[in-house]
Coordinates of C-alpha atoms in Angstrom, one line a residue:
M1 CA 9.2 67.7 -21.4
K2 CA 8.0 66.6 -18.1
N3 CA 4.8 65.2 -19.7
K4 CA 6.9 63.1 -22.1
Q5 CA 9.0 61.6 -19.3
F6 CA 5.8 60.9 -17.4
L7 CA 4.3 59.1 -20.4
I8 CA 7.5 57.1 -21.0
F9 CA 7.6 56.1 -17.3
N10 CA 4.0 54.9 -17.4
F11 CA 4.6 53.0 -20.6
K12 CA 7.6 51.2 -19.1
F13 CA 5.6 50.4 -16.0
L14 CA 2.7 48.9 -18.0
N15 CA 5.1 46.6 -19.9
K16 CA 6.5 44.9 -16.8
G17 CA 5.5 41.2 -16.5
F18 CA 6.7 37.7 -17.3
T19 CA 7.8 36.4 -20.6
L20 CA 6.5 33.2 -22.1
V21 CA 9.8 31.5 -21.5
E22 CA 9.9 32.5 -17.8
V23 CA 6.4 31.1 -17.3
L24 CA 7.3 27.9 -19.1
V25 CA 10.4 27.4 -16.9
V26 CA 8.3 27.9 -13.8
V27 CA 5.7 25.4 -15.0
A28 CA 8.4 22.8 -15.9
I29 CA 10.1 23.2 -12.4
A30 CA 6.7 22.8 -10.7
A31 CA 5.9 19.6 -12.8
F32 CA 9.3 18.2 -11.9
I33 CA 8.8 18.7 -8.2
L34 CA 5.3 17.2 -8.3
S35 CA 6.5 14.1 -10.2
I36 CA 9.2 13.5 -7.5
A37 CA 6.6 14.0 -4.7
S38 CA 4.2 11.6 -6.5
V39 CA 6.9 8.8 -6.7
S40 CA 7.8 9.3 -3.0
F41 CA 4.1 9.2 -2.0
R42 CA 3.6 6.0 -4.0
E43 CA 6.6 4.3 -2.3
A44 CA 5.4 5.4 1.1
K45 CA 2.0 3.9 0.5
A46 CA 3.6 0.6 -0.6
R47 CA 5.8 0.5 2.6
G48 CA 2.6 1.2 4.7
R49 CA 0.8 -1.7 3.0
D50 CA 3.7 -4.0 3.7
A51 CA 3.7 -3.0 7.4
R52 CA 0.0 -3.7 7.5
R53 CA 0.5 -7.1 5.8
E54 CA 3.0 -8.1 8.6
G55 CA 0.5 -7.0 11.2
D56 CA -2.4 -8.8 9.5
I57 CA -0.5 -12.1 9.3
K58 CA 0.4 -11.9 13.0
Q59 CA -3.3 -11.3 13.8
I60 CA -4.4 -14.2 11.6
Q61 CA -1.8 -16.4 13.3
N62 CA -3.1 -15.4 16.7
T63 CA -6.7 -16.2 15.6
I64 CA -5.6 -19.6 14.2
D65 CA -3.8 -20.3 17.6
V66 CA -7.0 -19.6 19.5
Y67 CA -8.9 -22.0 17.1
H68 CA -6.1 -24.6 17.8
V69 CA -6.5 -24.2 21.6
N70 CA -10.3 -24.6 21.3
R71 CA -10.3 -27.5 18.8
R72 CA -6.8 -29.1 19.3
Q73 CA -6.2 -28.9 15.6
F74 CA -5.9 -26.2 12.9
P75 CA -8.6 -25.6 10.4
A76 CA -7.9 -28.2 7.6
C77 CA -8.1 -26.5 4.2
S78 CA -6.5 -26.9 0.8
L79 CA -4.5 -24.0 -0.5
A80 CA -6.9 -21.1 -1.0
V81 CA -7.0 -17.3 -1.0
I82 CA -8.3 -15.7 2.2
N83 CA -11.2 -13.6 1.0
G84 CA -12.7 -12.8 4.4
S85 CA -16.1 -14.4 3.7
S86 CA -16.4 -17.7 1.9
D87 CA -13.0 -19.3 2.1
C88 CA -12.3 -22.4 4.2
L89 CA -10.3 -20.6 6.9
T90 CA -12.7 -17.7 7.3
Q91 CA -15.7 -20.0 7.6
A92 CA -13.9 -22.1 10.3
I93 CA -12.8 -19.0 12.3
L94 CA -16.2 -17.2 12.0
G95 CA -18.1 -20.5 12.7
D96 CA -16.1 -21.0 15.9
G97 CA -17.0 -17.4 17.1
I98 CA -13.4 -16.4 17.6
T99 CA -13.7 -13.2 15.7
N100 CA -16.3 -11.5 13.4
F101 CA -13.9 -10.8 10.5
L102 CA -10.6 -12.0 9.0
A103 CA -8.1 -9.6 7.4
T104 CA -7.5 -9.5 3.7
D105 CA -4.7 -7.9 1.7
P106 CA -4.8 -4.1 1.7
L107 CA -4.1 -3.8 -2.0
H108 CA -6.2 -6.5 -3.7
G109 CA -8.4 -7.7 -0.8
G110 CA -9.3 -11.3 -1.4
S111 CA -9.1 -11.4 -5.2
G112 CA -6.0 -13.0 -6.8
T113 CA -4.1 -16.2 -7.0
C114 CA -1.8 -17.7 -4.5
S115 CA 1.9 -17.5 -5.4
A116 CA 1.2 -15.6 -8.7
L117 CA 3.6 -12.9 -9.6
G118 CA 2.0 -9.5 -8.9
S119 CA -0.8 -11.0 -6.9
Y120 CA -1.2 -9.5 -3.5
V121 CA -3.4 -11.8 -1.4
Y122 CA -3.2 -13.9 1.8
C123 CA -3.3 -17.6 1.3
Y124 CA -3.8 -20.5 3.8
E125 CA -3.3 -24.2 3.7
S126 CA -3.4 -26.8 6.4
D127 CA -3.6 -30.6 7.0
G128 CA -5.0 -30.0 10.5
S129 CA -1.7 -30.6 12.3
S130 CA 0.2 -27.6 10.9
Y131 CA -0.5 -24.7 8.6
T132 CA 1.2 -22.3 6.2
L133 CA 0.2 -18.7 5.5
Y134 CA 1.4 -17.1 2.3
Y135 CA 1.6 -13.4 1.6
N136 CA 3.4 -11.1 -0.9
L137 CA 5.4 -8.0 0.0
E138 CA 5.8 -5.1 -2.4
T139 CA 9.0 -3.6 -1.0
D140 CA 12.1 -4.8 0.9
T141 CA 11.6 -2.3 3.8
I142 CA 10.6 -5.0 6.4
I143 CA 13.8 -5.9 8.2
G144 CA 15.0 -9.3 7.1
K145 CA 12.5 -9.7 4.3
S146 CA 12.7 -8.9 0.6
A147 CA 9.9 -8.1 -1.8
G148 CA 8.0 -11.2 -3.0
W149 CA 6.2 -14.1 -1.5
H150 CA 6.7 -15.2 2.1
Q151 CA 5.5 -18.0 4.4
A152 CA 4.4 -17.9 8.0
K153 CA 4.1 -21.1 10.0
P154 CA 3.2 -21.8 13.7

């Protein structure tokens, strides 16, 4: 009799484990948590890019101000995307030796269209006596600014 009890005990011990339903529930919960984390991470990246855009625009304005002090005018350019190499503003700034690079948008760099929906670029236009910088924010996390296109002037 002791042998039968021992065998039954061993048999019950060997059958312990998770059912298919339990495993599927755990996988579903893990997938749900990962999807929430992914959305939060994506939103955090967008907020970080917007903060960088604000900093880049201030840096570009400071660079343009130095150009203005040196030349007594702003670089005269028609509306164009700042691509960091061949656009009018970058050529004027690099040619004057003020800096060795000009910032471009962290998401699309210098490729896109000024004022287009969903286009994240920095744009510049000037008649020489004043200028306007255009940039697009992804979120409304910058105090006093909503998502969309904004202007910066001297």
